PDB file of C-alpha atoms and ligand atoms in Angstrom:
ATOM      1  CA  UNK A   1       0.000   0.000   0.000  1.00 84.00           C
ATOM      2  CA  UNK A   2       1.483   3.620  -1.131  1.00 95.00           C
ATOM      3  CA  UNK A   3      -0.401   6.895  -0.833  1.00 98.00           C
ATOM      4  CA  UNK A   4       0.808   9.204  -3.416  1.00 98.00           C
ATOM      5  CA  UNK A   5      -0.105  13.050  -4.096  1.00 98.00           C
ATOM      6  CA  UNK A   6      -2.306  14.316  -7.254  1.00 98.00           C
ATOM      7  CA  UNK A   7      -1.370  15.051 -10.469  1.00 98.00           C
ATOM      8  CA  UNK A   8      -1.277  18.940 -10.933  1.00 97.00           C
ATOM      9  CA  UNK A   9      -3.764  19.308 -13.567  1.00 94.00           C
ATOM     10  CA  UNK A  10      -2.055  22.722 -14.430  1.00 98.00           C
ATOM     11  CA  UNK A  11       0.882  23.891 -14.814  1.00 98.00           C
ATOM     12  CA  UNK A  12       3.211  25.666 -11.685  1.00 98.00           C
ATOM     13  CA  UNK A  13       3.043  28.872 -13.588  1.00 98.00           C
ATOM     14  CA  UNK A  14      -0.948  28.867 -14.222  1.00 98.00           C
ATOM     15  CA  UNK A  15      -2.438  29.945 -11.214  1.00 98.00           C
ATOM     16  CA  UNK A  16      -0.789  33.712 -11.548  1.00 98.00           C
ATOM     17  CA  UNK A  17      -1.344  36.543 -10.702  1.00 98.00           C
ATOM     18  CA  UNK A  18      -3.195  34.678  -7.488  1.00 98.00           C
ATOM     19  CA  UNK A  19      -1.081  32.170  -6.776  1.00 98.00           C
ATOM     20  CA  UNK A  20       2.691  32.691  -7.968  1.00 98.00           C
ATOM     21  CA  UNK A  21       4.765  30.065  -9.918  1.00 98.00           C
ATOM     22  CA  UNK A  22       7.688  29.603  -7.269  1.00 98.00           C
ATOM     23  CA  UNK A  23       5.022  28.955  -4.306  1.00 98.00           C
ATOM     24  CA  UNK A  24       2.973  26.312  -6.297  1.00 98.00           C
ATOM     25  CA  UNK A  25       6.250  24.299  -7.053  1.00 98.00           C
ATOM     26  CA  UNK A  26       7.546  24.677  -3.775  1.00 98.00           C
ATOM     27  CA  UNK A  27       3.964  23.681  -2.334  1.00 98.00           C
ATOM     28  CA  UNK A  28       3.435  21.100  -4.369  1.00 98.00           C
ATOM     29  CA  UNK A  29       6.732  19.427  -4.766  1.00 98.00           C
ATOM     30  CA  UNK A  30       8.272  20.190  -1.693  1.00 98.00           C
ATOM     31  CA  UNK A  31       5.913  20.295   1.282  1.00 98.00           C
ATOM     32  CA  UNK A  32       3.461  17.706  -0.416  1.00 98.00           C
ATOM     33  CA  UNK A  33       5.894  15.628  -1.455  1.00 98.00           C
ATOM     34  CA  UNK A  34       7.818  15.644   2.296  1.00 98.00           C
ATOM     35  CA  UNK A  35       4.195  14.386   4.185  1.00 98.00           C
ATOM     36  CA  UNK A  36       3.902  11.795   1.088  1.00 98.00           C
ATOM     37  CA  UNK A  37       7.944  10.343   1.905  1.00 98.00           C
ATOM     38  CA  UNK A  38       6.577  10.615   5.566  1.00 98.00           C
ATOM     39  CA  UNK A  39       3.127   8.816   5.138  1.00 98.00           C
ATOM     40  CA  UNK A  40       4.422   6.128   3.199  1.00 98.00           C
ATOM     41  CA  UNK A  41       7.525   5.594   5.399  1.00 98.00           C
ATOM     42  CA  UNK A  42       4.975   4.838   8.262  1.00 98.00           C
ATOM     43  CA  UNK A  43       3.038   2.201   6.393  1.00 98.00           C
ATOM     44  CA  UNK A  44       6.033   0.455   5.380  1.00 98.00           C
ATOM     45  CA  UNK A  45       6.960   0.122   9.398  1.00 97.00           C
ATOM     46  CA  UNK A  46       2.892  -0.766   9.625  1.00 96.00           C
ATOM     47  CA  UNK A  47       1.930  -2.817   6.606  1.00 96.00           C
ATOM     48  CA  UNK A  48      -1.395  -4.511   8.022  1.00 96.00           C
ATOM     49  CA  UNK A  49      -3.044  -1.949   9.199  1.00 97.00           C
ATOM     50  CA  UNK A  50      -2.992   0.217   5.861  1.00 97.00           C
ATOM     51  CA  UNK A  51      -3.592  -3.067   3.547  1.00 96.00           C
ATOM     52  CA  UNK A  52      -6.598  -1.983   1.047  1.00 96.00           C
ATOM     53  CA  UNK A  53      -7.397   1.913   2.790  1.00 97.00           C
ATOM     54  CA  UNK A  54      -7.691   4.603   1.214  1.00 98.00           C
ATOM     55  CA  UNK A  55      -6.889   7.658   2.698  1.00 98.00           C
ATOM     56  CA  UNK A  56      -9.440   8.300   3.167  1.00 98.00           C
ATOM     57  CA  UNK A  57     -11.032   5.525   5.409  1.00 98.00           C
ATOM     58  CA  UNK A  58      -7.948   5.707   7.801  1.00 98.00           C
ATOM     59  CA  UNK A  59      -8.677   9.508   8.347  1.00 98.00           C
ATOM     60  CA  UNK A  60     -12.066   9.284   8.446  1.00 98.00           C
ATOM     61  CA  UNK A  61     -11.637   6.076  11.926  1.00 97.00           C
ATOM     62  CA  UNK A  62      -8.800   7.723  13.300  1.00 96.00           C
ATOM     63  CA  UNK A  63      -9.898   6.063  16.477  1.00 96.00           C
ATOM     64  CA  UNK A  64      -8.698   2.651  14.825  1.00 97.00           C
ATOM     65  CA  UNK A  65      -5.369   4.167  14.058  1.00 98.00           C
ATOM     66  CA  UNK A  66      -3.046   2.130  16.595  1.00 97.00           C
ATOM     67  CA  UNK A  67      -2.057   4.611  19.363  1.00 97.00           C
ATOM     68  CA  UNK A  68       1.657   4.880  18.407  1.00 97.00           C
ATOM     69  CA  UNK A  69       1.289   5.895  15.029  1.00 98.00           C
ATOM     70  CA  UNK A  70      -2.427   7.826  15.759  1.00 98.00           C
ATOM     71  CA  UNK A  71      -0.609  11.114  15.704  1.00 98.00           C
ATOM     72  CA  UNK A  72       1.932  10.707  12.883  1.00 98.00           C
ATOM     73  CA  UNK A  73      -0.927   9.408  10.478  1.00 98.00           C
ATOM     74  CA  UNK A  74      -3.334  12.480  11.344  1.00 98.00           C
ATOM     75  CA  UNK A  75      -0.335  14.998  10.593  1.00 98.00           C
ATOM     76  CA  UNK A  76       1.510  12.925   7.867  1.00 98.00           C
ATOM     77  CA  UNK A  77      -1.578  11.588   6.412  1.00 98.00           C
ATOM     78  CA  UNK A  78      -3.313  14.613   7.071  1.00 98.00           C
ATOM     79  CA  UNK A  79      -0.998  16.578   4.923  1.00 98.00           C
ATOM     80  CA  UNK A  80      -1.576  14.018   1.917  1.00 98.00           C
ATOM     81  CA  UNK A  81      -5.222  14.665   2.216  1.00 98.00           C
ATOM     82  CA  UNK A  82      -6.065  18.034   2.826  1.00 98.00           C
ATOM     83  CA  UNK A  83      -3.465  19.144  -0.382  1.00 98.00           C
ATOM     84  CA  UNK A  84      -4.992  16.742  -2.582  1.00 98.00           C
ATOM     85  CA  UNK A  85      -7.797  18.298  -1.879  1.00 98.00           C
ATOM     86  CA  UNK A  86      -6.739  22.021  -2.149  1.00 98.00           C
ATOM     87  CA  UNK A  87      -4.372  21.368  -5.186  1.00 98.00           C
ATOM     88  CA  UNK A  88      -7.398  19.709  -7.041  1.00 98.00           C
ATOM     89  CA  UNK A  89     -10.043  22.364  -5.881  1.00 98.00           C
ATOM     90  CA  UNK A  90      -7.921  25.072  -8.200  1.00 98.00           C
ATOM     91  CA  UNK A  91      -7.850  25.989 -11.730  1.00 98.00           C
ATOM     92  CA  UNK A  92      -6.620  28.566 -13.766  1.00 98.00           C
ATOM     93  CA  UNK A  93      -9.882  28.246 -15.867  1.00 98.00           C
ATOM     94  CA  UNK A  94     -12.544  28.202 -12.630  1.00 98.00           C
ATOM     95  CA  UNK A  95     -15.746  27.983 -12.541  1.00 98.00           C
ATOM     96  CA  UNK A  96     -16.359  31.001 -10.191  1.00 97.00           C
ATOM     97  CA  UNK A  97     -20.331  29.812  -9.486  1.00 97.00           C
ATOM     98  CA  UNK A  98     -21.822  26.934  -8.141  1.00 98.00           C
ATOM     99  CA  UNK A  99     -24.677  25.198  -9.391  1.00 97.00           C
ATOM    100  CA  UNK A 100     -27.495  23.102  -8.635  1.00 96.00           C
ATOM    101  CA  UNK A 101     -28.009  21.184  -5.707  1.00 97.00           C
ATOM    102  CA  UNK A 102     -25.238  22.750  -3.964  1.00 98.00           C
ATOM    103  CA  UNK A 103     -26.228  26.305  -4.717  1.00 98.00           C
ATOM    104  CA  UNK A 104     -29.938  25.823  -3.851  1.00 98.00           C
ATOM    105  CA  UNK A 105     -28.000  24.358  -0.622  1.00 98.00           C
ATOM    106  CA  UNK A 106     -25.625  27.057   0.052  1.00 98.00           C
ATOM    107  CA  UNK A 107     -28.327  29.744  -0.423  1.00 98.00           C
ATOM    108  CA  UNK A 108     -30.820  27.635   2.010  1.00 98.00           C
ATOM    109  CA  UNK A 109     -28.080  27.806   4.465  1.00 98.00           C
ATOM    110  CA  UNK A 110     -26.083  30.683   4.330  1.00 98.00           C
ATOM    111  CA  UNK A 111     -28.256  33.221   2.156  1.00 98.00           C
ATOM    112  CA  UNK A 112     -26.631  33.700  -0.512  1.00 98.00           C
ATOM    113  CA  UNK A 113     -22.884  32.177  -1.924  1.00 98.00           C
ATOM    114  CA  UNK A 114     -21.206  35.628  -1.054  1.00 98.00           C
ATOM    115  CA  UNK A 115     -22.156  34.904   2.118  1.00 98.00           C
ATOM    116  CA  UNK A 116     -20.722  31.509   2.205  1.00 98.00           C
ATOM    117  CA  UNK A 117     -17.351  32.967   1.118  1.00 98.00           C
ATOM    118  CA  UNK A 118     -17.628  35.869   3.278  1.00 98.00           C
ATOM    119  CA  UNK A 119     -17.605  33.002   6.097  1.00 98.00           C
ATOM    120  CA  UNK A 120     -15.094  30.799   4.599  1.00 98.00           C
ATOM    121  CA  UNK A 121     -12.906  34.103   4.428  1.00 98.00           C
ATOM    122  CA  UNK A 122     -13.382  34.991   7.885  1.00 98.00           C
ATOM    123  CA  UNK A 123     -12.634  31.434   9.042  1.00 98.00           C
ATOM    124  CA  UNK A 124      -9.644  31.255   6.710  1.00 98.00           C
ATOM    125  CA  UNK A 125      -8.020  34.786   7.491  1.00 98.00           C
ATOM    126  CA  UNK A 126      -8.943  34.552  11.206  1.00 97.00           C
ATOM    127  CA  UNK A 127      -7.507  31.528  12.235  1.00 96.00           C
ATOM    128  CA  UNK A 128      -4.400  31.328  14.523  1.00 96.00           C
ATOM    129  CA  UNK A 129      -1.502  29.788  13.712  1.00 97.00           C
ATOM    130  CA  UNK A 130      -1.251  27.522  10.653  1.00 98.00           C
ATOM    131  CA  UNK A 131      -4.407  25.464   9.221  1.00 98.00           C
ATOM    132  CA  UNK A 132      -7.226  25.262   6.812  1.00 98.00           C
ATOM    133  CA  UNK A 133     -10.191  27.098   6.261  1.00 98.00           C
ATOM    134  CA  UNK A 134     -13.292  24.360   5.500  1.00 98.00           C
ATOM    135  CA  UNK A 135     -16.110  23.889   3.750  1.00 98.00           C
ATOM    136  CA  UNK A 136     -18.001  20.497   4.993  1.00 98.00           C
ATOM    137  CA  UNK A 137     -20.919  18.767   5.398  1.00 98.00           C
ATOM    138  CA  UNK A 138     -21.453  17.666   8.488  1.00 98.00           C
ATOM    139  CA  UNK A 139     -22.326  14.844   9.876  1.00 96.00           C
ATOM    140  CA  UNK A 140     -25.887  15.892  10.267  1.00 97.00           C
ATOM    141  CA  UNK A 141     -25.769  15.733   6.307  1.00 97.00           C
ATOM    142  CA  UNK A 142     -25.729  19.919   6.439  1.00 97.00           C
ATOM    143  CA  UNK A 143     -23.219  22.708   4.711  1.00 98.00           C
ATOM    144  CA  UNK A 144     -20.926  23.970   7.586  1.00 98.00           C
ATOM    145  CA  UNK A 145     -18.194  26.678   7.481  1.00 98.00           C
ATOM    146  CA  UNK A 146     -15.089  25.421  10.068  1.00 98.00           C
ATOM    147  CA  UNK A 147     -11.669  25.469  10.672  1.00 98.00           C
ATOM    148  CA  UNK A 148      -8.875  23.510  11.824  1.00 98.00           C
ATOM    149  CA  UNK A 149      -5.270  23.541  12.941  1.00 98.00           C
ATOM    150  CA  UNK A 150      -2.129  21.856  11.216  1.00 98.00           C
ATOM    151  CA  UNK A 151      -3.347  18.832   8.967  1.00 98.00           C
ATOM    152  CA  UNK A 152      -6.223  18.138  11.235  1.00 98.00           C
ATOM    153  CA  UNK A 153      -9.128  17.513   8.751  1.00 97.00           C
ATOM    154  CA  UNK A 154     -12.589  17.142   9.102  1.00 98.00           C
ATOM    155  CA  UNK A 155     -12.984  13.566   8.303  1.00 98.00           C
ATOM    156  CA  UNK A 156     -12.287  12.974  12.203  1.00 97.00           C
ATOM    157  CA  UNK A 157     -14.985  14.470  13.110  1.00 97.00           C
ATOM    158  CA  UNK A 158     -17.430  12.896  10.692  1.00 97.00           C
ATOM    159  CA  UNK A 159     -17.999  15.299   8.504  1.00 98.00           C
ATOM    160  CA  UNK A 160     -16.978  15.546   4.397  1.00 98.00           C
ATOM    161  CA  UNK A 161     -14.996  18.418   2.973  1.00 98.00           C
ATOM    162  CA  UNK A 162     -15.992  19.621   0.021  1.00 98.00           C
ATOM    163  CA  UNK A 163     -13.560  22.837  -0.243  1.00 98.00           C
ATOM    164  CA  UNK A 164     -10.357  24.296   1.622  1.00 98.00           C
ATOM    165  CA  UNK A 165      -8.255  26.887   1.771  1.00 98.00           C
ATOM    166  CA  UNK A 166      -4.508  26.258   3.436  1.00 98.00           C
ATOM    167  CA  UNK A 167      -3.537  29.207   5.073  1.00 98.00           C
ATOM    168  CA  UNK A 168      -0.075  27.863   6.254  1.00 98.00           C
ATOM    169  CA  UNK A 169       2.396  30.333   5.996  1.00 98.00           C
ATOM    170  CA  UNK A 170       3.863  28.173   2.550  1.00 98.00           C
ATOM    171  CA  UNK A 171       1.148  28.397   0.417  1.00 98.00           C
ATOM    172  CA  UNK A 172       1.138  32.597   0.106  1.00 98.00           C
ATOM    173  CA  UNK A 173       4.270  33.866   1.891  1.00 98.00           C
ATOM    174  CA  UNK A 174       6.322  34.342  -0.917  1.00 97.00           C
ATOM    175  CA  UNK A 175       3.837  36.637  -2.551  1.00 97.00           C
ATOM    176  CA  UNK A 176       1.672  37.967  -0.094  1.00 98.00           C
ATOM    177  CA  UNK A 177       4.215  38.199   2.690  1.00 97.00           C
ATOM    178  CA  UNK A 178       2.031  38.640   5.852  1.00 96.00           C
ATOM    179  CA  UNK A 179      -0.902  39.544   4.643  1.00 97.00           C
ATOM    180  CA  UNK A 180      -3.498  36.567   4.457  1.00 98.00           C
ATOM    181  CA  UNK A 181      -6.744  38.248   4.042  1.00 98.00           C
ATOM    182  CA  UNK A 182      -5.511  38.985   0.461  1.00 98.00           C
ATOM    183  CA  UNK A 183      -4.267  35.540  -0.418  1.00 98.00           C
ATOM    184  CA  UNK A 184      -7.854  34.396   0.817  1.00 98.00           C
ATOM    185  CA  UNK A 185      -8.887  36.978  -1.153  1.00 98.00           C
ATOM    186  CA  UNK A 186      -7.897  36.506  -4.324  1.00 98.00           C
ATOM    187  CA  UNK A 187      -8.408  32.362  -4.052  1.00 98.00           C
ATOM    188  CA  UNK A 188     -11.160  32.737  -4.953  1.00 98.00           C
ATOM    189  CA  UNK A 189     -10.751  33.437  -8.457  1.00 98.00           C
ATOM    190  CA  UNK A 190      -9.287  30.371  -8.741  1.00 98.00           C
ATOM    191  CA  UNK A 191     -11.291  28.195  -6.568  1.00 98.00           C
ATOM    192  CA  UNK A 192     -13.076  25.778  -9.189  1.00 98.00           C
ATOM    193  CA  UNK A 193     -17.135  25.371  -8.202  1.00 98.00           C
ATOM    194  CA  UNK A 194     -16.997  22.758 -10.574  1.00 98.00           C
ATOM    195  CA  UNK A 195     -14.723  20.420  -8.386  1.00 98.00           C
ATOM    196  CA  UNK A 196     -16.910  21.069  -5.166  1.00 98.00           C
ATOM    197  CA  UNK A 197     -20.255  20.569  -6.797  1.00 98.00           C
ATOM    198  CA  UNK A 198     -19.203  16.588  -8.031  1.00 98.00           C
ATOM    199  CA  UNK A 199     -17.736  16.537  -4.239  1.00 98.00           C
ATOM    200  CA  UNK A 200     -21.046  17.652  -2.836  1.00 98.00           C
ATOM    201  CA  UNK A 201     -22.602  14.869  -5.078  1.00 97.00           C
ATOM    202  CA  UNK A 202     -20.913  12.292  -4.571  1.00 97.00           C
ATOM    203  CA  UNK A 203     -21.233  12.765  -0.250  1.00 96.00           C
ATOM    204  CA  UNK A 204     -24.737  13.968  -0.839  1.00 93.00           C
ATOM    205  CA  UNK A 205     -25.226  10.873  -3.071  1.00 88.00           C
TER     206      UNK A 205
HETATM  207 FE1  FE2 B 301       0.203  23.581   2.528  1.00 65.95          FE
END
């Protein structure tokens, strides 16, 4: 069993002026790359436990994670996850609107989508300390704005992320120095609705 990261469907360079060129490589191949080495170096040392999970299923029963390598998995594996997940949630030719079932959704819930990001935002550019802003439905089957620190990720909790923003220092330091609120900012012209829509339908499903 191997975990592995995405394939970048797009190009380092093609998320500019939002995202720069140096930051995605460096993101991508770098700091994703380091939790993959890590994740995979701790199923090799614990073979059974991972045989025929996905990622997915081990984050999502972290209580059957064996206690000495609970931690490691929920930060190494964690990392895997959650930049999957924000590395596929991109694109350089977005869909800036949601549709459908998750936009009759979002506007039963939050009012309207501005609203929504207005909250994701907040969550995103407000929390301390490294992390991810979240999108999820919870495990009461209902949209829900959250945050978390590190690589913690919802799946623990029973819910299903549908969209995230990583507002660790690496993914918008380079450009946007210390100021978050405009990296959050200007994500979302590059946040594909498209991605999170056949994410809400296949959890919704
Ligand atoms: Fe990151």
């Amino acid at each position: 069993m191997k975990y592995d990261k995405i394939s970048l469907p797009y190009k380092f360079s093609d998320l500019e002026p939002h995202i720069d060129a140096e930051t995605v490589n460096i993101h991508y191949s770098k700091h994703l790359q380091t939790y993959v080495n890590n994740l995979n170096t701790i199923v090799e040392n614990n073979p059974s436990f991972f045989v025929g999970k996905t990622l997915e299923e081990v984050l999502s029963d972290v209580n059957n994670i064996p206690e000495e390598i609970k931690l490691p998995v929920i930060n190494q594996g964690g990392g895997v996850f959650n930049h999957n997940l924000y590395f596929s949630i991109l694109s350089p030719t977005a869909k800036l609107l949601p549709e459908g079932e998750l936009l009759k959704d979002i506007n039963d819930t939050f009012g309207s989508v501005d609203k929504l990001k207005e909250q994701i935002s907040n969550a995103s550019i407000g929390h301390f300390g490294s992390g991810y802003g979240w999108l999820v439905i919870n495990k009461y089957g209902v949209l829900q704005v959250m945050r978390m620190s590190n690589q913690d990720n919802p799946l623990s909790i029973g819910a299903k992320p549908i969209l995230t923003i990583d507002v660790w220092e690496h993914a918008y330091y380079l450009k946007y120095k210390n100021v978050r609120a405009d990296y959050v900012k200007n994500i979302w012209n590059i946040i594909d609705w498209s991605v999170v829509e056949k994410l809400y339908n296949k959890y919704k499903a």
